[in-house]
Amino acid sequence: MQNFNCAWPMRLQLLINQFFDMDLVKVYNLGVGGTNSGVASNMVKYWMYPTELAKVGPDVVVNSYSTNDSLPPWDLKDDPNADLATAVLDQARNGLQQFIRAALTSNRCRVPPLVVHVDDYLGPQQDSLLGEMSYNTAMRQLAKWYDTFAISYGEVVRDISWLEGDSTFFNKNDVHFSNWAHQTIAWSIGFASLELLSTFCDDEFARAVYNFTSTAEHNMIPNNHLYLPPPLTRELLRKDVEEKHAEALISAQESYVAMGCSNKTAGDDDNELEDRSPCIVSWIATPGGYGAPQISHFMDRHSKNSGVPIRGWKTENQLAEGWGNKIGWVATQSDEQQR
């Protein structure tokens, strides 16, 4: 949907604020058409937020790249022997896991944002129904592994869309859907959020009344927000997972000490407005936005203003996966050559 004010993120903001009768949330729609979770990971990693949001960072990060993450690899689409269901499952797991790990470590010593996965994909990009549900499978696996929040609009309307042929919420000929689908996605997320809030309150009540503490909390490093479980891959074996978990705990503790997290207080967190991007300048070239000449002009202007010459870099156009122009700023010389 070209009009961001009509897409489901804005509808979700209106729904929540009207429900609570106050401006409780502000939703920033940072989706980039024609991209996937890989681009979203870089946006989170390099703190590519609007100025207002970049000062404090998001409380909640929503990934809704299910449609593009469900696109079968181009080199397999025409192969009659290819297992597209497995290929998309692995592709979705890898891309989504990269995003989760970037988001959960984006706040350094502070409490990480709540990571929410929204599966709004129903098809059609391959014939196999299992393949069409591969993203949903990967999303649920990772949500359990990383203790994140997964919501599936597809699960809400899949029966009436697929089994009964209702086209209200599903376009049989295109991955893009109508305003009814956008509104239903907003409702689905709103309902799931209320359910999450209710469950959280129940858990907090149980802690207070019964002094309940989970086994996971006993084993975790106190106040360490840097811990991540070992990556969930095909190479991770059951016999090794306990050792990998211990290694992850040690790594988190070392990072916790090296970054001085133990010296930071809640007050420090509230006032920490530092730029967390490791780059002087970072951007995403959206389709129809920045082209190669605009990028070159932008970098030349920055070089003149900063007095730092740019050598060994240029813009590059690449036709990726046969259909999308990907424009990047790439190195043409090694560090040694530039010295």
GROMACS .gro file of N, CA, C and O in nm, residues 128-234:
model
  428
  128SER      N    1   0.331  -2.530  -0.323
  128SER     CA    2   0.322  -2.611  -0.202
  128SER      C    3   0.265  -2.531  -0.084
  128SER      O    4   0.315  -2.423  -0.051
  129LEU      N    5   0.161  -2.585  -0.021
  129LEU     CA    6   0.104  -2.519   0.096
  129LEU      C    7   0.204  -2.518   0.212
  129LEU      O    8   0.211  -2.421   0.287
  130LEU      N    9   0.279  -2.628   0.228
  130LEU     CA   10   0.381  -2.629   0.332
  130LEU      C   11   0.485  -2.521   0.307
  130LEU      O   12   0.534  -2.457   0.400
  131GLY      N   13   0.518  -2.501   0.179
  131GLY     CA   14   0.612  -2.396   0.144
  131GLY      C   15   0.557  -2.259   0.175
  131GLY      O   16   0.630  -2.170   0.221
  132GLU      N   17   0.429  -2.239   0.150
  132GLU     CA   18   0.366  -2.111   0.180
  132GLU      C   19   0.360  -2.084   0.331
  132GLU      O   20   0.346  -1.970   0.374
  133MET      N   21   0.369  -2.191   0.411
  133MET     CA   22   0.367  -2.174   0.557
  133MET      C   23   0.506  -2.186   0.619
  133MET      O   24   0.520  -2.188   0.742
  134SER      N   25   0.610  -2.190   0.536
  134SER     CA   26   0.747  -2.206   0.587
  134SER      C   27   0.788  -2.090   0.677
  134SER      O   28   0.850  -2.109   0.782
  135TYR      N   29   0.754  -1.967   0.637
  135TYR     CA   30   0.790  -1.852   0.720
  135TYR      C   31   0.725  -1.863   0.857
  135TYR      O   32   0.788  -1.837   0.960
  136ASN      N   33   0.598  -1.900   0.859
  136ASN     CA   34   0.526  -1.913   0.985
  136ASN      C   35   0.593  -2.014   1.076
  136ASN      O   36   0.606  -1.993   1.198
  137THR      N   37   0.639  -2.125   1.018
  137THR     CA   38   0.708  -2.228   1.095
  137THR      C   39   0.838  -2.175   1.155
  137THR      O   40   0.866  -2.193   1.274
  138ALA      N   41   0.918  -2.107   1.072
  138ALA     CA   42   1.044  -2.051   1.120
  138ALA      C   43   1.020  -1.945   1.226
  138ALA      O   44   1.092  -1.939   1.328
  139MET      N   45   0.920  -1.862   1.205
  139MET     CA   46   0.888  -1.755   1.300
  139MET      C   47   0.854  -1.813   1.438
  139MET      O   48   0.903  -1.765   1.541
  140ARG      N   49   0.771  -1.916   1.442
  140ARG     CA   50   0.730  -1.975   1.570
  140ARG      C   51   0.848  -2.045   1.639
  140ARG      O   52   0.861  -2.040   1.761
  141GLN      N   53   0.933  -2.111   1.562
  141GLN     CA   54   1.052  -2.174   1.621
  141GLN      C   55   1.140  -2.070   1.689
  141GLN      O   56   1.185  -2.089   1.803
  142LEU      N   57   1.166  -1.960   1.619
  142LEU     CA   58   1.256  -1.858   1.672
  142LEU      C   59   1.194  -1.780   1.787
  142LEU      O   60   1.264  -1.739   1.881
  143ALA      N   61   1.063  -1.758   1.781
  143ALA     CA   62   0.996  -1.687   1.890
  143ALA      C   63   1.009  -1.766   2.021
  143ALA      O   64   1.030  -1.707   2.128
  144LYS      N   65   0.999  -1.896   2.012
  144LYS     CA   66   1.017  -1.980   2.131
  144LYS      C   67   1.163  -1.979   2.176
  144LYS      O   68   1.193  -1.972   2.296
  145TRP      N   69   1.255  -1.987   2.083
  145TRP     CA   70   1.398  -1.997   2.114
  145TRP      C   71   1.449  -1.869   2.179
  145TRP      O   72   1.528  -1.874   2.272
  146TYR      N   73   1.404  -1.754   2.128
  146TYR     CA   74   1.453  -1.625   2.178
  146TYR      C   75   1.356  -1.555   2.274
  146TYR      O   76   1.384  -1.445   2.320
  147ASP      N   77   1.244  -1.619   2.302
  147ASP     CA   78   1.143  -1.562   2.391
  147ASP      C   79   1.094  -1.428   2.338
  147ASP      O   80   1.084  -1.328   2.411
  148THR      N   81   1.063  -1.424   2.208
  148THR     CA   82   1.006  -1.306   2.145
  148THR      C   83   0.857  -1.330   2.120
  148THR      O   84   0.802  -1.433   2.158
  149PHE      N   85   0.791  -1.236   2.054
  149PHE     CA   86   0.646  -1.236   2.043
  149PHE      C   87   0.607  -1.256   1.897
  149PHE      O   88   0.646  -1.177   1.811
  150ALA      N   89   0.531  -1.360   1.866
  150ALA     CA   90   0.493  -1.391   1.729
  150ALA      C   91   0.342  -1.379   1.712
  150ALA      O   92   0.265  -1.432   1.793
  151ILE      N   93   0.301  -1.311   1.605
  151ILE     CA   94   0.160  -1.293   1.572
  151ILE      C   95   0.141  -1.329   1.426
  151ILE      O   96   0.217  -1.285   1.340
  152SER      N   97   0.039  -1.407   1.396
  152SER     CA   98   0.015  -1.448   1.258
  152SER      C   99  -0.125  -1.409   1.212
  152SER      O  100  -0.225  -1.467   1.255
  153TYR      N  101  -0.130  -1.308   1.128
  153TYR     CA  102  -0.255  -1.273   1.060
  153TYR      C  103  -0.299  -1.389   0.971
  153TYR      O  104  -0.419  -1.417   0.958
  154GLY      N  105  -0.200  -1.459   0.912
  154GLY     CA  106  -0.233  -1.572   0.827
  154GLY      C  107  -0.314  -1.678   0.899
  154GLY      O  108  -0.409  -1.735   0.843
  155GLU      N  109  -0.279  -1.705   1.025
  155GLU     CA  110  -0.353  -1.805   1.102
  155GLU      C  111  -0.496  -1.761   1.128
  155GLU      O  112  -0.586  -1.843   1.146
  156VAL      N  113  -0.519  -1.631   1.132
  156VAL     CA  114  -0.653  -1.580   1.158
  156VAL      C  115  -0.746  -1.603   1.040
  156VAL      O  116  -0.863  -1.639   1.057
  157VAL      N  117  -0.695  -1.582   0.919
  157VAL     CA  118  -0.784  -1.585   0.801
  157VAL      C  119  -0.752  -1.698   0.704
  157VAL      O  120  -0.816  -1.709   0.600
  158ARG      N  121  -0.654  -1.784   0.737
  158ARG     CA  122  -0.611  -1.885   0.641
  158ARG      C  123  -0.724  -1.981   0.602
  158ARG      O  124  -0.740  -2.016   0.484
  159ASP      N  125  -0.804  -2.023   0.697
  159ASP     CA  126  -0.910  -2.120   0.667
  159ASP      C  127  -1.012  -2.063   0.569
  159ASP      O  128  -1.047  -2.128   0.469
  160ILE      N  129  -1.061  -1.942   0.595
  160ILE     CA  130  -1.162  -1.887   0.505
  160ILE      C  131  -1.101  -1.843   0.372
  160ILE      O  132  -1.170  -1.840   0.270
  161SER      N  133  -0.974  -1.812   0.372
  161SER     CA  134  -0.910  -1.767   0.248
  161SER      C  135  -0.871  -1.885   0.160
  161SER      O  136  -0.895  -1.884   0.038
  162TRP      N  137  -0.811  -1.986   0.218
  162TRP     CA  138  -0.764  -2.101   0.141
  162TRP      C  139  -0.873  -2.206   0.122
  162TRP      O  140  -0.895  -2.253   0.011
  163LEU      N  141  -0.939  -2.244   0.229
  163LEU     CA  142  -1.033  -2.356   0.222
  163LEU      C  143  -1.169  -2.317   0.165
  163LEU      O  144  -1.234  -2.398   0.097
  164GLU      N  145  -1.212  -2.193   0.192
  164GLU     CA  146  -1.343  -2.150   0.146
  164GLU      C  147  -1.335  -2.055   0.027
  164GLU      O  148  -1.439  -2.018  -0.029
  165GLY      N  149  -1.214  -2.016  -0.011
  165GLY     CA  150  -1.197  -1.933  -0.130
  165GLY      C  151  -1.240  -1.789  -0.115
  165GLY      O  152  -1.261  -1.719  -0.215
  166ASP      N  153  -1.255  -1.741   0.008
  166ASP     CA  154  -1.295  -1.601   0.031
  166ASP      C  155  -1.179  -1.509  -0.007
  166ASP      O  156  -1.067  -1.525   0.040
  167SER      N  157  -1.207  -1.410  -0.091
  167SER     CA  158  -1.102  -1.321  -0.140
  167SER      C  159  -1.099  -1.187  -0.067
  167SER      O  160  -1.027  -1.096  -0.108
  168THR      N  161  -1.175  -1.175   0.042
  168THR     CA  162  -1.180  -1.048   0.115
  168THR      C  163  -1.045  -1.012   0.173
  168THR      O  164  -1.003  -0.896   0.171
  169PHE      N  165  -0.975  -1.113   0.227
  169PHE     CA  166  -0.849  -1.088   0.298
  169PHE      C  167  -0.728  -1.143   0.225
  169PHE      O  168  -0.619  -1.145   0.279
  170PHE      N  169  -0.746  -1.192   0.103
  170PHE     CA  170  -0.637  -1.260   0.034
  170PHE      C  171  -0.650  -1.239  -0.116
  170PHE      O  172  -0.757  -1.258  -0.174
  171ASN      N  173  -0.541  -1.196  -0.179
  171ASN     CA  174  -0.537  -1.179  -0.323
  171ASN      C  175  -0.474  -1.303  -0.384
  171ASN      O  176  -0.355  -1.330  -0.366
  172LYS      N  177  -0.553  -1.380  -0.457
  172LYS     CA  178  -0.504  -1.506  -0.513
  172LYS      C  179  -0.398  -1.486  -0.622
  172LYS      O  180  -0.324  -1.579  -0.653
  173ASN      N  181  -0.392  -1.367  -0.678
  173ASN     CA  182  -0.304  -1.343  -0.792
  173ASN      C  183  -0.183  -1.256  -0.758
  173ASN      O  184  -0.096  -1.237  -0.841
  174ASP      N  185  -0.178  -1.204  -0.635
  174ASP     CA  186  -0.071  -1.110  -0.601
  174ASP      C  187  -0.050  -1.112  -0.451
  174ASP      O  188  -0.145  -1.134  -0.375
  175VAL      N  189   0.074  -1.087  -0.408
  175VAL     CA  190   0.104  -1.088  -0.265
  175VAL      C  191   0.049  -0.966  -0.193
  175VAL      O  192   0.038  -0.966  -0.069
  176HIS      N  193   0.016  -0.861  -0.266
  176HIS     CA  194  -0.036  -0.739  -0.204
  176HIS      C  195  -0.186  -0.754  -0.179
  176HIS      O  196  -0.258  -0.812  -0.260
  177PHE      N  197  -0.232  -0.699  -0.067
  177PHE     CA  198  -0.372  -0.719  -0.030
  177PHE      C  199  -0.443  -0.586  -0.010
  177PHE      O  200  -0.382  -0.479  -0.017
  178SER      N  201  -0.573  -0.592   0.015
  178SER     CA  202  -0.657  -0.474   0.017
  178SER      C  203  -0.664  -0.411   0.155
  178SER      O  204  -0.602  -0.457   0.251
  179ASN      N  205  -0.745  -0.305   0.165
  179ASN     CA  206  -0.759  -0.233   0.292
  179ASN      C  207  -0.821  -0.320   0.401
  179ASN      O  208  -0.792  -0.302   0.519
  180TRP      N  209  -0.910  -0.415   0.361
  180TRP     CA  210  -0.970  -0.503   0.462
  180TRP      C  211  -0.863  -0.588   0.530
  180TRP      O  212  -0.869  -0.611   0.651
  181ALA      N  213  -0.766  -0.633   0.454
  181ALA     CA  214  -0.658  -0.711   0.513
  181ALA      C  215  -0.574  -0.624   0.607
  181ALA      O  216  -0.537  -0.668   0.717
  182HIS      N  217  -0.543  -0.502   0.566
  182HIS     CA  218  -0.465  -0.412   0.652
  182HIS      C  219  -0.537  -0.387   0.784
  182HIS      O  220  -0.475  -0.387   0.891
  183GLN      N  221  -0.669  -0.367   0.777
  183GLN     CA  222  -0.744  -0.342   0.900
  183GLN      C  223  -0.746  -0.466   0.988
  183GLN      O  224  -0.732  -0.457   1.111
  184THR      N  225  -0.761  -0.582   0.927
  184THR     CA  226  -0.765  -0.707   1.004
  184THR      C  227  -0.630  -0.736   1.069
  184THR      O  228  -0.624  -0.789   1.181
  185ILE      N  229  -0.520  -0.702   1.002
  185ILE     CA  230  -0.388  -0.719   1.062
  185ILE      C  231  -0.376  -0.631   1.187
  185ILE      O  232  -0.327  -0.675   1.292
  186ALA      N  233  -0.422  -0.507   1.177
  186ALA     CA  234  -0.419  -0.417   1.293
  186ALA      C  235  -0.501  -0.474   1.408
  186ALA      O  236  -0.458  -0.472   1.525
  187TRP      N  237  -0.619  -0.526   1.377
  187TRP     CA  238  -0.702  -0.588   1.482
  187TRP      C  239  -0.632  -0.709   1.543
  187TRP      O  240  -0.636  -0.729   1.665
  188SER      N  241  -0.570  -0.791   1.459
  188SER     CA  242  -0.504  -0.912   1.507
  188SER      C  243  -0.390  -0.877   1.603
  188SER      O  244  -0.375  -0.939   1.709
  189ILE      N  245  -0.311  -0.776   1.567
  189ILE     CA  246  -0.199  -0.735   1.653
  189ILE      C  247  -0.252  -0.673   1.781
  189ILE      O  248  -0.199  -0.697   1.890
  190GLY      N  249  -0.358  -0.592   1.770
  190GLY     CA  250  -0.416  -0.532   1.889
  190GLY      C  251  -0.468  -0.635   1.987
  190GLY      O  252  -0.442  -0.627   2.108
  191PHE      N  253  -0.539  -0.735   1.937
  191PHE     CA  254  -0.592  -0.841   2.024
  191PHE      C  255  -0.479  -0.920   2.087
  191PHE      O  256  -0.481  -0.949   2.208
  192ALA      N  257  -0.378  -0.956   2.006
  192ALA     CA  258  -0.264  -1.034   2.059
  192ALA      C  259  -0.188  -0.954   2.164
  192ALA      O  260  -0.138  -1.011   2.262
  193SER      N  261  -0.178  -0.823   2.145
  193SER     CA  262  -0.107  -0.739   2.242
  193SER      C  263  -0.180  -0.735   2.376
  193SER      O  264  -0.118  -0.741   2.483
  194LEU      N  265  -0.313  -0.727   2.371
  194LEU     CA  266  -0.391  -0.731   2.495
  194LEU      C  267  -0.376  -0.867   2.564
  194LEU      O  268  -0.367  -0.875   2.687
  195GLU      N  269  -0.372  -0.973   2.485
  195GLU     CA  270  -0.352  -1.106   2.542
  195GLU      C  271  -0.214  -1.117   2.607
  195GLU      O  272  -0.199  -1.176   2.715
  196LEU      N  273  -0.113  -1.060   2.542
  196LEU     CA  274   0.023  -1.060   2.598
  196LEU      C  275   0.026  -0.982   2.729
  196LEU      O  276   0.086  -1.027   2.828
  197LEU      N  277  -0.039  -0.866   2.731
  197LEU     CA  278  -0.042  -0.784   2.852
  197LEU      C  279  -0.111  -0.857   2.966
  197LEU      O  280  -0.065  -0.854   3.081
  198SER      N  281  -0.220  -0.926   2.935
  198SER     CA  282  -0.292  -1.001   3.037
  198SER      C  283  -0.206  -1.114   3.094
  198SER      O  284  -0.201  -1.136   3.216
  199THR      N  285  -0.136  -1.185   3.005
  199THR     CA  286  -0.049  -1.294   3.050
  199THR      C  287   0.065  -1.241   3.136
  199THR      O  288   0.101  -1.300   3.238
  200PHE      N  289   0.123  -1.129   3.096
  200PHE     CA  290   0.231  -1.068   3.172
  200PHE      C  291   0.183  -1.030   3.313
  200PHE      O  292   0.252  -1.055   3.412
  201CYS      N  293   0.064  -0.971   3.321
  201CYS     CA  294   0.011  -0.932   3.453
  201CYS      C  295  -0.014  -1.055   3.540
  201CYS      O  296   0.010  -1.052   3.662
  202ASP      N  297  -0.063  -1.163   3.480
  202ASP     CA  298  -0.083  -1.287   3.555
  202ASP      C  299   0.048  -1.340   3.609
  202ASP      O  300   0.057  -1.385   3.725
  203ASP      N  301   0.153  -1.336   3.525
  203ASP     CA  302   0.284  -1.385   3.569
  203ASP      C  303   0.340  -1.299   3.682
  203ASP      O  304   0.398  -1.351   3.779
  204GLU      N  305   0.326  -1.169   3.670
  204GLU     CA  306   0.376  -1.080   3.774
  204GLU      C  307   0.301  -1.100   3.905
  204GLU      O  308   0.359  -1.094   4.014
  205PHE      N  309   0.171  -1.128   3.894
  205PHE     CA  310   0.092  -1.156   4.015
  205PHE      C  311   0.141  -1.284   4.081
  205PHE      O  312   0.155  -1.290   4.204
  206ALA      N  313   0.170  -1.386   3.999
  206ALA     CA  314   0.218  -1.512   4.054
  206ALA      C  315   0.354  -1.494   4.122
  206ALA      O  316   0.381  -1.555   4.227
  207ARG      N  317   0.440  -1.410   4.065
  207ARG     CA  318   0.569  -1.384   4.127
  207ARG      C  319   0.551  -1.320   4.265
  207ARG      O  320   0.619  -1.356   4.361
  208ALA      N  321   0.460  -1.223   4.270
  208ALA     CA  322   0.441  -1.149   4.394
  208ALA      C  323   0.375  -1.234   4.503
  208ALA      O  324   0.413  -1.229   4.621
  209VAL      N  325   0.276  -1.315   4.464
  209VAL     CA  326   0.200  -1.391   4.563
  209VAL      C  327   0.272  -1.519   4.603
  209VAL      O  328   0.279  -1.554   4.722
  210TYR      N  329   0.326  -1.590   4.506
  210TYR     CA  330   0.384  -1.722   4.532
  210TYR      C  331   0.537  -1.720   4.531
  210TYR      O  332   0.601  -1.825   4.543
  211ASN      N  333   0.596  -1.601   4.512
  211ASN     CA  334   0.742  -1.588   4.506
  211ASN      C  335   0.799  -1.682   4.402
  211ASN      O  336   0.902  -1.747   4.422
  212PHE      N  337   0.730  -1.688   4.288
  212PHE     CA  338   0.768  -1.780   4.181
  212PHE      C  339   0.884  -1.723   4.100
  212PHE      O  340   0.883  -1.608   4.060
  213THR      N  341   0.988  -1.804   4.076
  213THR     CA  342   1.100  -1.768   3.990
  213THR      C  343   1.131  -1.886   3.900
  213THR      O  344   1.143  -1.999   3.947
  214SER      N  345   1.142  -1.859   3.771
  214SER     CA  346   1.164  -1.968   3.677
  214SER      C  347   1.307  -2.020   3.684
  214SER      O  348   1.399  -1.952   3.731
  215THR      N  349   1.325  -2.141   3.635
  215THR     CA  350   1.458  -2.201   3.629
  215THR      C  351   1.551  -2.118   3.542
  215THR      O  352   1.669  -2.100   3.572
  216ALA      N  353   1.496  -2.066   3.433
  216ALA     CA  354   1.577  -1.985   3.342
  216ALA      C  355   1.632  -1.862   3.413
  216ALA      O  356   1.747  -1.822   3.393
  217GLU      N  357   1.552  -1.801   3.500
  217GLU     CA  358   1.599  -1.683   3.570
  217GLU      C  359   1.710  -1.717   3.669
  217GLU      O  360   1.801  -1.639   3.692
  218HIS      N  361   1.703  -1.836   3.731
  218HIS     CA  362   1.809  -1.877   3.823
  218HIS      C  363   1.942  -1.891   3.749
  218HIS      O  364   2.048  -1.863   3.805
  219ASN      N  365   1.935  -1.935   3.624
  219ASN     CA  366   2.057  -1.964   3.549
  219ASN      C  367   2.111  -1.843   3.473
  219ASN      O  368   2.224  -1.846   3.425
  220MET      N  369   2.031  -1.737   3.459
  220MET     CA  370   2.075  -1.622   3.381
  220MET      C  371   2.162  -1.529   3.465
  220MET      O  372   2.153  -1.526   3.587
  221ILE      N  373   2.246  -1.451   3.397
  221ILE     CA  374   2.328  -1.352   3.465
  221ILE      C  375   2.238  -1.237   3.507
  221ILE      O  376   2.166  -1.180   3.424
  222PRO      N  377   2.238  -1.197   3.634
  222PRO     CA  378   2.150  -1.089   3.680
  222PRO      C  379   2.174  -0.960   3.602
  222PRO      O  380   2.288  -0.918   3.582
  223ASN      N  381   2.065  -0.898   3.559
  223ASN     CA  382   2.068  -0.766   3.495
  223ASN      C  383   2.152  -0.761   3.367
  223ASN      O  384   2.188  -0.653   3.323
  224ASN      N  385   2.184  -0.875   3.311
  224ASN     CA  386   2.263  -0.875   3.188
  224ASN      C  387   2.170  -0.886   3.068
  224ASN      O  388   2.112  -0.992   3.042
  225HIS      N  389   2.156  -0.776   2.995
  225HIS     CA  390   2.068  -0.775   2.879
  225HIS      C  391   2.141  -0.813   2.751
  225HIS      O  392   2.085  -0.800   2.642
  226LEU      N  393   2.264  -0.857   2.762
  226LEU     CA  394   2.345  -0.888   2.644
  226LEU      C  395   2.341  -1.036   2.608
  226LEU      O  396   2.395  -1.075   2.505
  227TYR      N  397   2.277  -1.117   2.692
  227TYR     CA  398   2.277  -1.261   2.665
  227TYR      C  399   2.189  -1.295   2.545
  227TYR      O  400   2.076  -1.248   2.533
  228LEU      N  401   2.242  -1.378   2.458
  228LEU     CA  402   2.167  -1.437   2.348
  228LEU      C  403   2.194  -1.586   2.347
  228LEU      O  404   2.309  -1.629   2.364
  229PRO      N  405   2.092  -1.668   2.329
  229PRO     CA  406   2.117  -1.811   2.318
  229PRO      C  407   2.198  -1.841   2.192
  229PRO      O  408   2.206  -1.756   2.102
  230PRO      N  409   2.257  -1.958   2.184
  230PRO     CA  410   2.332  -1.991   2.062
  230PRO      C  411   2.240  -1.989   1.941
  230PRO      O  412   2.121  -2.019   1.953
  231PRO      N  413   2.291  -1.952   1.824
  231PRO     CA  414   2.207  -1.947   1.705
  231PRO      C  415   2.141  -2.082   1.677
  231PRO      O  416   2.204  -2.188   1.690
  232LEU      N  417   2.014  -2.076   1.640
  232LEU     CA  418   1.938  -2.198   1.610
  232LEU      C  419   1.959  -2.232   1.463
  232LEU      O  420   1.898  -2.174   1.374
  233THR      N  421   2.047  -2.326   1.438
  233THR     CA  422   2.082  -2.366   1.302
  233THR      C  423   2.078  -2.518   1.290
  233THR      O  424   2.064  -2.589   1.389
  234ARG      N  425   2.093  -2.567   1.170
  234ARG     CA  426   2.096  -2.712   1.148
  234ARG      C  427   2.221  -2.774   1.210
  234ARG      O  428   2.223  -2.894   1.240
   0.00000   0.00000   0.00000
